[in-house]
Amino acid sequence: MRKALAVILCLVLVVSIAACGKTDTGTTAADSGGKSETGSAQQSGTNTDKRVKLTFLCQINVDTEGYDVNDNPYINYLRDTLNIDIEIISESSNYENKVNTVMASGDYPDYVQLSKSLYFKYAYDGALIKLDDLLNETDYPNLMAGVDEKYWNYSKIDGSIYGIPFVRYDTTPYLSYARKDWLENLGIDPSTLKTVDDYYNMLYAFTYNDPDRNGLNDTYGLSGCSGGTAMNSVAERYMGMLFIDAFDAAQFQVVDGKVIPNYITDGYKDYLKFLAKLYADGIIVPDYITKTQKQTEEEFMNGKFGVLNLFWSLSTLSSMRENLYPLRPPQKVNGGGESKYVYATPIRHWIGITTACKYPEKVLQIFDWSETDEGSVYVHAGIEGWDYDKVNGEIVIREDRAGINWAWRFITLGHQKSKVDSQLLPILTQSWGELAMEHLKLSEQYGTNDPIYVSAPEFSELSDYDFDTYVASYRDEVIMGKKDIDTTWDDYVAGWYKYGGERWVELYTEWYNNSYNK
């Protein structure tokens, strides 16, 4: 008998060549005069002004090759190039707590990396300066031309802009990948997989038909890990992102004139029931909820299970790319066409400039430079003589430096060129490879965002309610078979409303009617 016992549980670059129209910041888009052929104006001249010191609070949660975040080739390059003494304050984990602690002390940094919830919180608290009167295309032509109008609109709080949006290159950073060797061993043609049932059958075969041909009963279809939020659960990314939109369970919805979150919809109930079936049938690694993200990815690499949802860049698993097949999401179970990989927002973070900053124009000059060709080379190729060389005038990234440290560099800088253009594409291709660029295109083709969630504000009073724990606890118990969803679903939904959901619906519906749906 196979894996008899079920035990335990766990949901961001195609080329978006969007036209640069007007931004609703009181200025018009820059014309093409004076720009390079890639569409960027020339460098903004930060290195010719008086040198100042700026402190930047950010989350450098990636490998730094043993370097101190304030003493390494990348931060030193920025200091010399921009003529600004940038001092990093970083926290790799519990970053939200770090931000709240620093801001509560009253000793503000000059600028700070913020998630959506923190961006709204500190704008409402009066800790961030309004940028509307500062943003203009004369002083910051690259920034204003680079960031499209819709992202400035997403950044508005009560009509004003309080932060610079860091725009992703992809609609979703995630794709679900299946092991090609297992598909081939089992004679499964992944291009023929269309429905949720088709994918169930593939996962079942991965679990019970000895896909690695080692003669042992030691493989599974899916796994996951702990962590995440109600809206962006790691469990639902790893195990469920392939399926959740097929059940119409991935996005906020308007039901009877009221906005409700995805996790109390009828579709979400059906989706959880499907995941519970996968678990009960032994298809999901039973102790997945005890795993860290690193452990789960290592088990995938080592052949314990056959499908995992990953960044299209694959990061530490990039060596597996040739053996991975990117899966198209299945058709919707209600006959509504193709489903998508739904990612909450195309904005990774915002950079807010605090009221303590004496030189906000210097911060904006940093981000203006980041939109230039030189800035994009820094982020995606690195430093000449360290990460790449110039050969006949062309950038050639060193083989042992390709695809590494780009996240470290863009976090240190705080921003990146917002569009993949003809200058940037060859650099990305060198860093990640032709196949990775194809996967980037697929992430755009297969991905979408939740339009209501992207546009909605964050309501500070809702932070009093721990919806994440409430939803995650129920979800985990259902998937692991500890609760029967048919007999407990109504109580779960009623409890959510009682726990604070009534106020959630009231606030989002009021915003929807007064602002979004005018």
Coordinates of C-alpha atoms in Angstrom, one line a residue:
M1 CA 0.0 0.0 0.0
R2 CA 1.4 3.4 -0.9
K3 CA 1.2 6.6 1.0
A4 CA -1.7 5.5 3.1
L5 CA -1.8 8.3 5.6
A6 CA -2.4 11.9 4.8
V7 CA -0.8 14.3 7.3
I8 CA -0.6 18.2 6.9
L9 CA -0.4 22.1 4.2
C10 CA 0.4 25.8 1.7
L11 CA -0.4 30.3 -3.8
V12 CA 6.3 38.1 -10.3
L13 CA 9.8 40.0 -16.3
V14 CA 7.4 39.4 -21.2
V15 CA 7.8 42.2 -22.6
S16 CA 5.2 44.8 -21.7
I17 CA 5.8 47.3 -24.4
A18 CA 3.2 49.8 -23.3
A19 CA 2.7 53.2 -24.8
C20 CA 3.8 56.1 -22.6
G21 CA 0.9 58.4 -22.5
K22 CA 0.2 61.2 -20.1
T23 CA 0.7 60.6 -16.4
D24 CA -2.0 62.1 -14.2
T25 CA 0.6 64.0 -12.1
G26 CA 0.1 67.4 -13.6
T27 CA 2.7 66.9 -16.3
T28 CA 2.6 65.4 -19.8
A29 CA 4.8 62.6 -21.1
A30 CA 8.2 63.6 -22.4
D31 CA 8.6 63.8 -26.2
S32 CA 11.3 61.9 -28.0
G33 CA 13.6 64.8 -28.2
G34 CA 17.0 64.2 -26.5
K35 CA 16.3 60.5 -25.8
S36 CA 18.5 57.6 -26.7
E37 CA 17.2 55.2 -29.3
T38 CA 15.9 52.9 -26.6
G39 CA 13.5 55.6 -25.4
S40 CA 15.4 56.8 -22.4
A41 CA 16.4 60.4 -21.9
Q42 CA 20.1 61.0 -21.0
Q43 CA 21.4 60.7 -17.4
S44 CA 20.0 63.2 -15.0
G45 CA 23.2 64.5 -13.7
T46 CA 23.1 63.3 -10.1
N47 CA 26.9 63.0 -10.0
T48 CA 27.5 66.7 -10.7
D49 CA 25.7 68.1 -7.6
K50 CA 26.7 68.5 -4.0
R51 CA 27.2 65.1 -2.3
V52 CA 24.6 64.3 0.3
K53 CA 23.9 61.4 2.6
L54 CA 20.6 59.4 2.4
T55 CA 19.4 56.5 4.5
F56 CA 17.3 53.8 2.8
L57 CA 15.3 51.2 4.7
C58 CA 14.8 48.1 2.6
Q59 CA 14.6 44.3 2.6
I60 CA 17.7 42.7 1.2
N61 CA 16.5 39.1 1.7
V62 CA 18.8 37.6 -1.0
D63 CA 22.3 36.2 -1.0
T64 CA 25.0 38.9 -0.8
E65 CA 28.0 36.6 -1.3
G66 CA 29.1 37.3 2.3
Y67 CA 29.3 41.1 1.8
D68 CA 28.0 43.7 4.2
V69 CA 25.0 45.5 2.7
N70 CA 26.9 48.8 3.2
D71 CA 30.3 47.7 2.1
N72 CA 30.2 45.8 -1.3
P73 CA 31.0 46.6 -4.9
Y74 CA 27.3 47.4 -5.7
I75 CA 26.6 50.0 -3.1
N76 CA 30.0 51.5 -3.6
Y77 CA 29.3 51.7 -7.4
L78 CA 26.1 53.6 -6.7
R79 CA 27.7 56.0 -4.3
D80 CA 30.4 56.9 -6.8
T81 CA 28.2 57.0 -9.8
L82 CA 25.3 59.0 -8.2
N83 CA 27.6 61.1 -5.9
I84 CA 25.3 60.2 -3.0
D85 CA 26.3 58.6 0.3
I86 CA 23.6 55.9 0.5
E87 CA 23.4 54.1 3.8
I88 CA 21.3 50.9 3.8
I89 CA 19.2 49.8 6.8
S90 CA 18.1 46.3 6.0
E91 CA 16.2 43.4 7.6
S92 CA 16.1 40.1 5.7
S93 CA 13.1 38.6 7.6
N94 CA 10.2 40.1 9.6
Y95 CA 10.6 43.2 7.4
E96 CA 7.2 44.6 8.2
N97 CA 8.0 44.5 11.9
K98 CA 11.3 46.3 11.2
V99 CA 9.6 49.0 9.2
N100 CA 7.0 49.5 12.0
T101 CA 9.7 49.6 14.7
V102 CA 11.8 52.1 12.8
M103 CA 8.9 54.4 11.9
A104 CA 7.5 54.2 15.5
S105 CA 10.8 55.4 16.8
G106 CA 10.4 58.7 15.0
D107 CA 13.9 58.4 13.6
Y108 CA 12.7 58.0 10.0
P109 CA 15.0 57.0 7.1
D110 CA 15.1 59.3 4.1
Y111 CA 13.3 56.7 1.9
V112 CA 11.8 53.3 2.5
Q113 CA 10.7 50.2 0.6
L114 CA 7.0 49.5 1.3
S115 CA 4.5 46.8 0.6
K116 CA 1.0 47.9 -0.4
S117 CA -0.3 47.7 3.1
L118 CA 2.6 49.6 4.5
Y119 CA 2.5 52.2 1.7
F120 CA -1.1 53.0 2.5
K121 CA -0.5 52.9 6.3
Y122 CA 2.4 55.5 6.3
A123 CA 0.8 57.7 3.7
Y124 CA -2.3 57.9 5.9
D125 CA -0.1 58.4 9.0
G126 CA 1.5 61.5 7.4
A127 CA 5.0 59.9 7.4
L128 CA 5.4 60.2 3.6
I129 CA 5.6 63.3 1.5
K130 CA 3.3 63.9 -1.4
L131 CA 5.2 63.7 -4.7
D132 CA 2.7 65.3 -7.0
D133 CA 4.4 68.7 -7.0
L134 CA 7.8 67.2 -7.3
L135 CA 7.3 64.8 -10.2
N136 CA 7.8 66.4 -13.5
E137 CA 9.4 65.5 -16.8
T138 CA 11.9 68.3 -16.9
D139 CA 13.8 67.2 -13.8
Y140 CA 13.0 63.4 -14.1
P141 CA 12.4 62.7 -17.7
N142 CA 13.4 59.0 -17.6
L143 CA 11.3 58.2 -14.6
M144 CA 8.2 59.9 -16.0
A145 CA 8.6 58.3 -19.4
G146 CA 9.4 54.9 -18.0
V147 CA 6.5 54.4 -15.6
D148 CA 3.2 54.1 -17.3
E149 CA 0.1 56.1 -16.3
K150 CA -1.7 53.2 -14.8
Y151 CA 1.0 52.5 -12.3
W152 CA 0.9 56.1 -11.1
N153 CA -2.8 55.7 -10.8
Y154 CA -2.4 52.6 -8.7
S155 CA -0.1 54.6 -6.5
K156 CA -2.7 57.3 -5.7
I157 CA -4.0 57.6 -2.2
D158 CA -7.0 60.0 -1.9
G159 CA -5.9 61.5 -5.3
S160 CA -2.2 62.0 -4.4
I161 CA 1.0 60.0 -5.1
Y162 CA 3.2 59.1 -2.1
G163 CA 5.5 56.6 -3.6
I164 CA 7.5 55.5 -6.6
P165 CA 6.1 52.2 -8.0
F166 CA 8.5 49.3 -8.7
V167 CA 6.9 47.8 -11.8
R168 CA 7.3 44.1 -12.6
Y169 CA 8.2 43.0 -16.1
D170 CA 5.7 40.2 -15.9
T171 CA 2.0 40.1 -15.2
T172 CA 2.7 37.2 -12.9
P173 CA 6.1 36.0 -11.9
Y174 CA 4.9 32.4 -11.5
L175 CA 4.5 29.4 -13.7
S176 CA 3.7 25.8 -12.7
Y177 CA 6.4 23.5 -14.0
A178 CA 6.3 19.7 -14.5
R179 CA 9.3 17.5 -14.8
K180 CA 9.9 16.6 -18.4
D181 CA 11.7 13.3 -17.6
W182 CA 8.6 12.1 -15.7
L183 CA 6.3 13.1 -18.5
E184 CA 8.5 11.3 -21.0
N185 CA 8.8 8.2 -18.8
L186 CA 5.0 8.0 -18.5
G187 CA 4.3 8.8 -22.1
I188 CA 2.3 12.0 -21.2
D189 CA 2.1 14.7 -23.8
P190 CA 1.6 17.9 -21.7
S191 CA 0.2 19.8 -24.7
T192 CA -2.8 17.6 -24.5
L193 CA -3.6 18.5 -20.9
K194 CA -6.7 20.7 -21.1
T195 CA -9.0 20.2 -18.1
V196 CA -8.7 19.9 -14.3
D197 CA -9.3 16.2 -14.7
D198 CA -6.5 15.9 -17.2
Y199 CA -4.1 17.4 -14.6
Y200 CA -5.5 15.3 -11.8
N201 CA -4.7 12.2 -13.9
M202 CA -1.2 13.4 -14.6
L203 CA -0.5 14.1 -10.9
Y204 CA -2.0 10.7 -10.0
A205 CA 0.4 9.1 -12.5
F206 CA 3.3 11.0 -11.0
T207 CA 2.4 9.6 -7.6
Y208 CA 1.6 6.0 -8.4
N209 CA 3.2 5.0 -11.7
D210 CA 6.9 5.1 -10.8
P211 CA 7.7 8.2 -13.0
D212 CA 11.4 8.1 -12.0
R213 CA 11.6 4.4 -12.9
N214 CA 13.5 3.5 -9.7
G215 CA 11.1 0.7 -8.8
L216 CA 10.1 2.4 -5.5
N217 CA 6.9 4.0 -4.2
D218 CA 8.6 7.3 -3.3
T219 CA 7.1 10.0 -5.5
Y220 CA 4.2 12.5 -5.3
G221 CA 2.5 14.9 -7.6
L222 CA 2.5 18.1 -5.6
S223 CA 3.9 19.7 -2.4
G224 CA 3.9 23.0 -0.7
C225 CA 5.1 24.7 2.4
S226 CA 4.0 27.0 5.2
G227 CA 3.6 30.8 5.1
G228 CA 2.0 33.6 3.1
T229 CA -1.2 35.5 3.5
A230 CA -4.9 34.9 2.8
M231 CA -4.4 36.7 -0.5
N232 CA -1.0 35.4 -1.4
S233 CA -0.5 32.0 0.4
V234 CA 2.6 30.0 -0.4
A235 CA 0.5 26.9 0.0
E236 CA -1.9 28.1 -2.7
R237 CA 1.0 29.2 -4.9
Y238 CA 2.8 25.9 -4.7
M239 CA -0.2 23.6 -4.8
G240 CA -3.1 25.6 -6.0
M241 CA -2.1 28.4 -8.3
L242 CA -2.3 26.0 -11.3
F243 CA -6.0 25.3 -10.4
I244 CA -7.5 28.2 -8.3
D245 CA -8.7 30.3 -11.3
A246 CA -10.2 27.3 -12.9
F247 CA -12.7 27.3 -10.1
D248 CA -13.2 31.1 -10.3
A249 CA -11.6 31.4 -6.9
A250 CA -8.6 33.6 -7.4
Q251 CA -10.1 37.2 -7.5
F252 CA -12.2 39.6 -5.6
Q253 CA -15.8 39.4 -6.8
V254 CA -18.9 41.6 -6.7
V255 CA -21.9 39.5 -5.6
D256 CA -25.3 41.1 -5.1
G257 CA -23.7 44.5 -5.4
K258 CA -21.1 43.9 -2.7
V259 CA -17.4 43.3 -3.0
I260 CA -16.2 40.0 -1.4
P261 CA -12.8 38.4 -1.2
N262 CA -12.0 35.3 -3.2
Y263 CA -11.7 33.1 -0.2
I264 CA -15.4 33.2 0.8
T265 CA -16.8 32.5 -2.7
D266 CA -18.5 29.4 -3.8
G267 CA -15.7 28.8 -6.3
Y268 CA -13.2 28.8 -3.4
K269 CA -15.2 26.1 -1.7
D270 CA -15.0 23.9 -4.8
Y271 CA -11.3 24.6 -5.1
L272 CA -10.6 23.6 -1.5
K273 CA -12.6 20.5 -2.0
F274 CA -10.4 19.6 -5.0
L275 CA -7.2 20.2 -3.0
A276 CA -8.6 18.0 -0.2
K277 CA -9.2 15.2 -2.7
L278 CA -5.6 15.5 -4.0
Y279 CA -4.4 15.2 -0.4
A280 CA -6.7 12.4 0.5
D281 CA -5.6 10.5 -2.6
G282 CA -2.0 10.7 -1.5
I283 CA -1.0 13.0 -4.3
I284 CA 0.4 15.8 -2.1
V285 CA 3.5 15.3 0.0
P286 CA 1.9 14.6 3.4
D287 CA 4.2 16.7 5.6
Y288 CA 4.5 19.6 3.3
I289 CA 3.3 22.1 5.9
T290 CA 6.4 21.4 8.0
K291 CA 8.6 22.4 5.1
T292 CA 10.4 25.7 4.5
Q293 CA 10.3 27.1 1.0
K294 CA 14.0 26.1 0.5
Q295 CA 13.2 22.5 1.6
T296 CA 10.3 22.2 -0.7
E297 CA 12.3 23.4 -3.7
E298 CA 15.2 21.1 -2.8
E299 CA 12.8 18.1 -2.7
F300 CA 11.4 19.1 -6.1
M301 CA 14.9 19.3 -7.5
N302 CA 15.8 15.9 -5.9
G303 CA 12.7 14.2 -7.5
K304 CA 10.3 13.8 -4.6
F305 CA 7.4 15.3 -6.5
G306 CA 6.7 16.3 -10.0
V307 CA 5.0 19.7 -10.3
L308 CA 5.9 23.0 -8.6
N309 CA 4.9 26.6 -9.1
L310 CA 8.0 28.8 -9.4
F311 CA 9.3 32.1 -10.5
W312 CA 9.8 31.9 -14.3
S313 CA 13.4 32.9 -13.7
L314 CA 13.7 29.7 -11.5
S315 CA 16.4 31.4 -9.4
T316 CA 18.3 28.6 -7.6
L317 CA 16.6 25.9 -9.7
S318 CA 17.7 27.4 -13.0
S319 CA 19.9 24.4 -13.6
M320 CA 16.7 22.4 -14.0
R321 CA 15.2 24.5 -16.7
E322 CA 15.9 22.1 -19.6
N323 CA 14.0 19.4 -17.7
L324 CA 11.0 21.5 -16.9
Y325 CA 7.8 22.0 -18.9
P326 CA 5.8 25.2 -18.2
L327 CA 2.1 24.2 -17.8
R328 CA -0.8 26.1 -19.3
P329 CA -3.5 26.6 -16.7
P330 CA -6.5 24.3 -17.3
Q331 CA -9.9 25.3 -18.7
K332 CA -12.4 26.7 -16.2
V333 CA -14.6 24.0 -14.7
N334 CA -17.8 26.1 -15.5
G335 CA -17.0 26.2 -19.2
G336 CA -15.8 29.8 -19.1
G337 CA -12.7 29.3 -21.2
E338 CA -9.0 29.3 -20.2
S339 CA -8.0 30.0 -16.6
K340 CA -5.0 32.1 -15.7
Y341 CA -2.2 32.3 -13.2
V342 CA -3.6 35.2 -11.1
Y343 CA -1.1 37.4 -9.3
A344 CA -2.3 40.1 -7.0
T345 CA -0.5 43.1 -8.4
P346 CA 2.1 44.1 -11.1
I347 CA 3.8 46.4 -8.6
R348 CA 6.5 44.7 -6.4
H349 CA 6.8 47.5 -3.9
W350 CA 6.7 51.3 -3.5
I351 CA 9.5 53.6 -2.4
G352 CA 8.2 56.3 -0.1
I353 CA 10.1 59.4 0.8
T354 CA 9.6 60.3 4.4
T355 CA 8.9 63.7 5.9
A356 CA 12.4 63.6 7.5
C357 CA 14.1 63.7 4.1
K358 CA 15.9 67.0 3.4
Y359 CA 16.7 66.1 -0.2
P360 CA 13.7 64.4 -1.8
E361 CA 14.9 65.5 -5.2
K362 CA 18.0 63.5 -4.7
V363 CA 16.0 60.3 -4.1
L364 CA 14.0 61.0 -7.3
Q365 CA 17.2 61.5 -9.2
I366 CA 18.3 58.0 -8.1
F367 CA 15.1 56.5 -9.6
D368 CA 15.4 58.7 -12.7
W369 CA 18.9 57.2 -13.2
S370 CA 17.6 53.7 -12.6
E371 CA 15.3 54.1 -15.7
T372 CA 18.3 54.9 -17.9
D373 CA 20.3 52.4 -20.0
E374 CA 23.2 52.8 -17.6
G375 CA 20.9 52.0 -14.7
S376 CA 19.5 48.9 -16.4
V377 CA 23.0 47.7 -17.1
Y378 CA 23.8 48.0 -13.4
V379 CA 20.7 46.1 -12.3
H380 CA 20.7 43.3 -14.9
A381 CA 24.4 43.0 -15.9
G382 CA 26.2 44.3 -12.9
I383 CA 29.5 46.1 -12.8
E384 CA 32.1 46.1 -15.6
G385 CA 35.2 44.1 -14.7
W386 CA 33.3 42.4 -11.9
D387 CA 30.2 40.9 -13.5
Y388 CA 30.7 41.7 -17.2
D389 CA 33.3 42.8 -19.8
K390 CA 33.1 45.0 -22.9
V391 CA 34.0 43.1 -26.0
N392 CA 34.0 45.2 -29.2
G393 CA 31.8 47.7 -27.4
E394 CA 29.2 45.0 -26.4
I395 CA 28.4 43.9 -22.9
V396 CA 29.4 40.3 -22.3
I397 CA 28.3 38.9 -18.9
R398 CA 30.8 36.6 -17.4
E399 CA 29.6 33.0 -17.4
D400 CA 29.9 32.6 -13.6
R401 CA 28.1 35.9 -13.0
A402 CA 25.1 35.4 -15.3
G403 CA 21.7 35.5 -13.6
I404 CA 23.1 36.2 -10.1
N405 CA 22.8 39.3 -7.8
W406 CA 20.3 41.1 -10.0
A407 CA 17.7 41.0 -7.1
W408 CA 20.4 42.3 -4.7
R409 CA 21.2 45.1 -7.0
F410 CA 17.6 46.2 -7.7
I411 CA 16.7 46.1 -4.0
T412 CA 19.8 48.2 -3.2
L413 CA 18.9 50.6 -5.9
G414 CA 15.1 50.5 -5.0
H415 CA 13.9 50.6 -8.6
Q416 CA 14.6 49.3 -12.1
K417 CA 13.9 50.3 -15.7
S418 CA 10.1 49.7 -15.9
K419 CA 10.0 48.3 -19.5
V420 CA 11.9 45.7 -21.3
D421 CA 13.1 47.5 -24.4
S422 CA 15.6 46.8 -27.2
Q423 CA 18.5 47.8 -24.9
L424 CA 17.5 45.6 -22.0
L425 CA 16.3 42.5 -23.7
P426 CA 19.7 41.3 -24.9
I427 CA 21.1 41.7 -21.3
L428 CA 18.2 39.7 -19.9
T429 CA 18.7 37.0 -22.5
Q430 CA 22.4 36.8 -21.5
S431 CA 21.5 36.6 -17.8
W432 CA 18.7 34.0 -18.1
G433 CA 19.0 32.4 -21.5
E434 CA 16.7 32.2 -24.5
L435 CA 14.5 29.5 -22.9
A436 CA 14.0 31.7 -19.8
M437 CA 12.9 34.6 -22.1
E438 CA 10.3 32.2 -23.6
H439 CA 9.1 31.4 -20.1
L440 CA 8.9 35.2 -19.4
K441 CA 6.6 35.5 -22.4
L442 CA 4.5 32.6 -21.2
S443 CA 4.2 34.3 -17.8
E444 CA 2.6 37.2 -19.6
Q445 CA 0.4 35.0 -21.8
Y446 CA -0.8 32.8 -19.0
G447 CA -0.9 35.5 -16.3
T448 CA -3.4 38.1 -15.1
N449 CA -3.9 40.4 -12.2
D450 CA -7.0 40.9 -10.0
P451 CA -8.3 44.3 -11.3
I452 CA -10.2 45.1 -8.1
Y453 CA -7.4 44.2 -5.8
V454 CA -4.8 46.1 -7.8
S455 CA -6.9 49.2 -7.7
A456 CA -8.2 49.0 -4.2
P457 CA -6.8 50.9 -1.3
E458 CA -5.6 49.3 2.0
F459 CA -7.9 50.2 4.9
S460 CA -5.9 50.7 8.0
E461 CA -8.7 49.8 10.4
L462 CA -8.8 46.3 8.9
S463 CA -5.3 45.6 10.3
D464 CA -7.1 45.0 13.6
Y465 CA -8.4 41.7 12.2
D466 CA -6.2 38.7 11.5
F467 CA -8.0 37.5 8.4
D468 CA -4.8 35.6 7.3
T469 CA -4.8 33.3 10.3
Y470 CA -8.5 32.7 10.2
V471 CA -8.5 31.8 6.5
A472 CA -5.3 29.8 6.6
S473 CA -6.3 27.7 9.6
Y474 CA -9.6 26.7 7.9
R475 CA -7.9 26.1 4.5
D476 CA -5.3 23.8 6.1
E477 CA -7.7 21.8 8.1
V478 CA -9.9 21.2 5.1
I479 CA -7.1 20.2 2.8
M480 CA -5.7 17.8 5.4
G481 CA -9.1 16.2 6.0
K482 CA -9.6 17.5 9.5
K483 CA -12.7 19.3 8.5
D484 CA -15.4 18.3 6.1
I485 CA -16.0 21.3 3.9
D486 CA -19.7 20.6 3.1
T487 CA -20.6 20.6 6.8
T488 CA -18.4 23.5 7.9
W489 CA -18.3 25.9 5.0
D490 CA -21.3 28.0 6.1
D491 CA -19.9 28.4 9.6
Y492 CA -16.6 29.4 8.2
V493 CA -18.1 32.1 6.1
A494 CA -20.4 33.3 8.9
G495 CA -17.4 33.4 11.2
W496 CA -15.4 35.5 8.8
Y497 CA -18.2 38.0 8.6
K498 CA -18.5 38.1 12.4
Y499 CA -14.8 38.3 12.9
G500 CA -14.5 41.6 10.9
G501 CA -15.7 40.6 7.4
E502 CA -18.8 42.7 7.6
R503 CA -16.6 45.8 8.0
W504 CA -14.3 44.5 5.2
V505 CA -17.2 44.2 2.8
E506 CA -18.6 47.6 3.8
L507 CA -15.3 49.4 3.2
Y508 CA -14.5 47.7 -0.1
T509 CA -18.0 48.1 -1.4
E510 CA -18.1 51.8 -0.5
W511 CA -14.8 52.3 -2.3
Y512 CA -16.0 50.3 -5.3
N513 CA -19.2 52.3 -5.8
N514 CA -17.6 55.7 -5.1
S515 CA -14.3 55.4 -6.9
Y516 CA -13.7 52.2 -8.9
N517 CA -17.1 51.8 -10.6
K518 CA -18.0 55.4 -11.4

